[in-house]
mmCIF file with all atom_site columns, C-alpha atoms in Angstrom:
data_model
loop_
_atom_site.group_PDB
_atom_site.id
_atom_site.type_symbol
_atom_site.label_atom_id
_atom_site.label_alt_id
_atom_site.label_comp_id
_atom_site.label_asym_id
_atom_site.label_entity_id
_atom_site.label_seq_id
_atom_site.pdbx_PDB_ins_code
_atom_site.Cartn_x
_atom_site.Cartn_y
_atom_site.Cartn_z
_atom_site.occupancy
_atom_site.B_iso_or_equiv
_atom_site.pdbx_formal_charge
_atom_site.auth_seq_id
_atom_site.auth_comp_id
_atom_site.auth_asym_id
_atom_site.auth_atom_id
_atom_site.pdbx_PDB_model_num
ATOM 1  C CA . ALA A 1 1  ? -100.999 82.465 246.649 1.00 67.00 ? 1  ALA A CA 1
ATOM 2  C CA . SER A 1 2  ? -102.952 79.355 247.318 1.00 83.00 ? 2  SER A CA 1
ATOM 3  C CA . ALA A 1 3  ? -102.136 76.524 250.342 1.00 83.00 ? 3  ALA A CA 1
ATOM 4  C CA . ALA A 1 4  ? -101.474 74.126 246.976 1.00 83.00 ? 4  ALA A CA 1
ATOM 5  C CA . ASP A 1 5  ? -99.337  76.338 245.739 1.00 82.00 ? 5  ASP A CA 1
ATOM 6  C CA . VAL A 1 6  ? -97.290  76.935 248.471 1.00 79.00 ? 6  VAL A CA 1
ATOM 7  C CA . ALA A 1 7  ? -97.088  73.604 249.549 1.00 80.00 ? 7  ALA A CA 1
ATOM 8  C CA . ALA A 1 8  ? -95.326  72.850 245.576 1.00 82.00 ? 8  ALA A CA 1
ATOM 9  C CA . GLN A 1 9  ? -93.229  75.680 246.260 1.00 82.00 ? 9  GLN A CA 1
ATOM 10 C CA . LYS A 1 10 ? -92.045  74.237 249.381 1.00 80.00 ? 10 LYS A CA 1
ATOM 11 C CA . GLN A 1 11 ? -91.413  70.384 247.686 1.00 79.00 ? 11 GLN A CA 1
ATOM 12 C CA . ALA A 1 12 ? -90.007  71.521 244.612 1.00 79.00 ? 12 ALA A CA 1
ATOM 13 C CA . GLN A 1 13 ? -87.525  74.268 246.979 1.00 80.00 ? 13 GLN A CA 1
ATOM 14 C CA . GLY A 1 14 ? -87.160  71.986 249.826 1.00 76.00 ? 14 GLY A CA 1
ATOM 15 C CA . ALA A 1 15 ? -83.850  69.881 248.888 1.00 78.00 ? 15 ALA A CA 1
ATOM 16 C CA . MET A 1 16 ? -82.956  71.329 245.383 1.00 81.00 ? 16 MET A CA 1
ATOM 17 C CA . LYS A 1 17 ? -79.969  72.164 244.207 1.00 90.00 ? 17 LYS A CA 1
ATOM 18 C CA . LEU A 1 18 ? -79.176  75.497 244.172 1.00 93.00 ? 18 LEU A CA 1
ATOM 19 C CA . PRO A 1 19 ? -77.860  77.508 241.341 1.00 94.00 ? 19 PRO A CA 1
ATOM 20 C CA . LEU A 1 20 ? -74.730  78.234 240.818 1.00 96.00 ? 20 LEU A CA 1
ATOM 21 C CA . ARG A 1 21 ? -74.607  82.137 242.255 1.00 96.00 ? 21 ARG A CA 1
ATOM 22 C CA . GLU A 1 22 ? -76.836  81.157 245.616 1.00 96.00 ? 22 GLU A CA 1
ATOM 23 C CA . GLU A 1 23 ? -74.708  77.764 245.682 1.00 96.00 ? 23 GLU A CA 1
ATOM 24 C CA . ASP A 1 24 ? -71.307  80.437 246.164 1.00 97.00 ? 24 ASP A CA 1
ATOM 25 C CA . LEU A 1 25 ? -73.299  81.845 249.118 1.00 97.00 ? 25 LEU A CA 1
ATOM 26 C CA . PHE A 1 26 ? -74.498  78.859 250.868 1.00 97.00 ? 26 PHE A CA 1
ATOM 27 C CA . LYS A 1 27 ? -70.605  78.095 251.044 1.00 97.00 ? 27 LYS A CA 1
ATOM 28 C CA . SER A 1 28 ? -70.012  81.317 252.175 1.00 98.00 ? 28 SER A CA 1
ATOM 29 C CA . VAL A 1 29 ? -72.568  80.940 254.840 1.00 97.00 ? 29 VAL A CA 1
ATOM 30 C CA . MET A 1 30 ? -70.790  77.466 256.135 1.00 97.00 ? 30 MET A CA 1
ATOM 31 C CA . LYS A 1 31 ? -67.376  79.513 255.968 1.00 98.00 ? 31 LYS A CA 1
ATOM 32 C CA . CYS A 1 32 ? -68.993  82.576 258.101 1.00 97.00 ? 32 CYS A CA 1
ATOM 33 C CA . PHE A 1 33 ? -70.660  80.044 260.492 1.00 97.00 ? 33 PHE A CA 1
ATOM 34 C CA . GLU A 1 34 ? -67.806  78.365 261.177 1.00 97.00 ? 34 GLU A CA 1
ATOM 35 C CA . SER A 1 35 ? -65.550  81.192 261.487 1.00 97.00 ? 35 SER A CA 1
ATOM 36 C CA . LYS A 1 36 ? -68.299  82.507 264.061 1.00 96.00 ? 36 LYS A CA 1
ATOM 37 C CA . GLN A 1 37 ? -68.951  85.726 261.506 1.00 97.00 ? 37 GLN A CA 1
ATOM 38 C CA . PHE A 1 38 ? -72.718  84.887 262.304 1.00 95.00 ? 38 PHE A CA 1
ATOM 39 C CA . ASP A 1 39 ? -74.085  88.664 261.198 1.00 95.00 ? 39 ASP A CA 1
ATOM 40 C CA . LYS A 1 40 ? -72.503  87.749 257.825 1.00 97.00 ? 40 LYS A CA 1
ATOM 41 C CA . ALA A 1 41 ? -73.828  84.171 257.566 1.00 97.00 ? 41 ALA A CA 1
ATOM 42 C CA . LEU A 1 42 ? -77.446  85.638 258.418 1.00 96.00 ? 42 LEU A CA 1
ATOM 43 C CA . THR A 1 43 ? -76.913  88.278 255.874 1.00 97.00 ? 43 THR A CA 1
ATOM 44 C CA . GLN A 1 44 ? -75.947  86.037 253.211 1.00 97.00 ? 44 GLN A CA 1
ATOM 45 C CA . ALA A 1 45 ? -78.600  83.149 253.876 1.00 97.00 ? 45 ALA A CA 1
ATOM 46 C CA . ASP A 1 46 ? -81.153  85.801 253.339 1.00 97.00 ? 46 ASP A CA 1
ATOM 47 C CA . LYS A 1 47 ? -79.988  86.656 250.307 1.00 97.00 ? 47 LYS A CA 1
ATOM 48 C CA . ILE A 1 48 ? -80.593  83.119 249.339 1.00 97.00 ? 48 ILE A CA 1
ATOM 49 C CA . LEU A 1 49 ? -83.659  82.663 251.309 1.00 96.00 ? 49 LEU A CA 1
ATOM 50 C CA . GLU A 1 50 ? -85.109  85.921 248.793 1.00 96.00 ? 50 GLU A CA 1
ATOM 51 C CA . ARG A 1 51 ? -84.787  83.806 245.658 1.00 95.00 ? 51 ARG A CA 1
ATOM 52 C CA . PHE A 1 52 ? -85.684  80.324 247.311 1.00 95.00 ? 52 PHE A CA 1
ATOM 53 C CA . PRO A 1 53 ? -87.886  81.006 250.534 1.00 93.00 ? 53 PRO A CA 1
ATOM 54 C CA . TYR A 1 54 ? -88.364  76.918 250.788 1.00 91.00 ? 54 TYR A CA 1
ATOM 55 C CA . HIS A 1 55 ? -84.494  75.974 250.579 1.00 94.00 ? 55 HIS A CA 1
ATOM 56 C CA . GLY A 1 56 ? -84.226  73.352 253.381 1.00 93.00 ? 56 GLY A CA 1
ATOM 57 C CA . GLU A 1 57 ? -80.457  73.626 254.077 1.00 94.00 ? 57 GLU A CA 1
ATOM 58 C CA . THR A 1 58 ? -80.544  77.321 253.889 1.00 96.00 ? 58 THR A CA 1
ATOM 59 C CA . LEU A 1 59 ? -83.226  77.542 256.692 1.00 95.00 ? 59 LEU A CA 1
ATOM 60 C CA . ALA A 1 60 ? -81.826  74.865 258.863 1.00 95.00 ? 60 ALA A CA 1
ATOM 61 C CA . MET A 1 61 ? -78.166  77.269 258.513 1.00 96.00 ? 61 MET A CA 1
ATOM 62 C CA . LYS A 1 62 ? -79.957  80.028 259.686 1.00 96.00 ? 62 LYS A CA 1
ATOM 63 C CA . GLY A 1 63 ? -81.513  78.764 262.498 1.00 95.00 ? 63 GLY A CA 1
ATOM 64 C CA . LEU A 1 64 ? -78.763  77.462 263.519 1.00 95.00 ? 64 LEU A CA 1
ATOM 65 C CA . THR A 1 65 ? -77.021  80.448 262.939 1.00 95.00 ? 65 THR A CA 1
ATOM 66 C CA . LEU A 1 66 ? -79.056  82.563 264.551 1.00 93.00 ? 66 LEU A CA 1
ATOM 67 C CA . LEU A 1 67 ? -78.905  80.492 268.242 1.00 92.00 ? 67 LEU A CA 1
ATOM 68 C CA . ASN A 1 68 ? -75.684  80.993 267.592 1.00 90.00 ? 68 ASN A CA 1
ATOM 69 C CA . PHE A 1 69 ? -75.566  84.921 266.923 1.00 87.00 ? 69 PHE A CA 1
ATOM 70 C CA . TYR A 1 70 ? -78.595  85.493 269.544 1.00 83.00 ? 70 TYR A CA 1
ATOM 71 C CA . GLU A 1 71 ? -78.683  82.864 271.754 1.00 75.00 ? 71 GLU A CA 1
ATOM 72 C CA . GLU A 1 72 ? -81.804  83.051 274.358 1.00 80.00 ? 72 GLU A CA 1
ATOM 73 C CA . ALA A 1 73 ? -83.445  86.422 272.306 1.00 80.00 ? 73 ALA A CA 1
ATOM 74 C CA . LYS A 1 74 ? -84.254  84.227 269.110 1.00 85.00 ? 74 LYS A CA 1
ATOM 75 C CA . ARG A 1 75 ? -84.193  80.686 270.290 1.00 86.00 ? 75 ARG A CA 1
ATOM 76 C CA . GLU A 1 76 ? -87.844  79.861 269.368 1.00 88.00 ? 76 GLU A CA 1
ATOM 77 C CA . GLU A 1 77 ? -87.395  81.417 266.148 1.00 89.00 ? 77 GLU A CA 1
ATOM 78 C CA . ALA A 1 78 ? -84.103  79.440 265.928 1.00 91.00 ? 78 ALA A CA 1
ATOM 79 C CA . PHE A 1 79 ? -85.361  76.088 266.562 1.00 90.00 ? 79 PHE A CA 1
ATOM 80 C CA . GLN A 1 80 ? -88.456  76.851 264.421 1.00 92.00 ? 80 GLN A CA 1
ATOM 81 C CA . LEU A 1 81 ? -85.986  77.084 260.914 1.00 92.00 ? 81 LEU A CA 1
ATOM 82 C CA . VAL A 1 82 ? -84.468  74.764 262.002 1.00 91.00 ? 82 VAL A CA 1
ATOM 83 C CA . LYS A 1 83 ? -87.361  72.262 262.037 1.00 91.00 ? 83 LYS A CA 1
ATOM 84 C CA . LEU A 1 84 ? -88.721  73.461 258.822 1.00 88.00 ? 84 LEU A CA 1
ATOM 85 C CA . GLY A 1 85 ? -85.533  72.988 257.024 1.00 89.00 ? 85 GLY A CA 1
ATOM 86 C CA . LEU A 1 86 ? -84.905  69.568 258.148 1.00 87.00 ? 86 LEU A CA 1
ATOM 87 C CA . SER A 1 87 ? -88.807  68.809 257.259 1.00 88.00 ? 87 SER A CA 1
ATOM 88 C CA . LEU A 1 88 ? -88.432  70.189 253.512 1.00 83.00 ? 88 LEU A CA 1
ATOM 89 C CA . ASN A 1 89 ? -85.069  68.541 253.063 1.00 77.00 ? 89 ASN A CA 1
#
């Protein structure tokens, strides 16, 4: 994909309302995060990101989950995902 195509995809997906299936998955990501089921939250976030790789809220939640689940080991990746997610949303 060209840089222009990627930029258009980022803009379209960044703050979009997810379809019902993915919206339900996102709600589950939030519940899993709140109950400290970080591995399950990551799995569900990845399912959303397979279809919508630039969805801002999902990227940010994945980053927060990585930070809580892996702490130091994934710190840089976590911060980059949160930063990207916020910039797209």
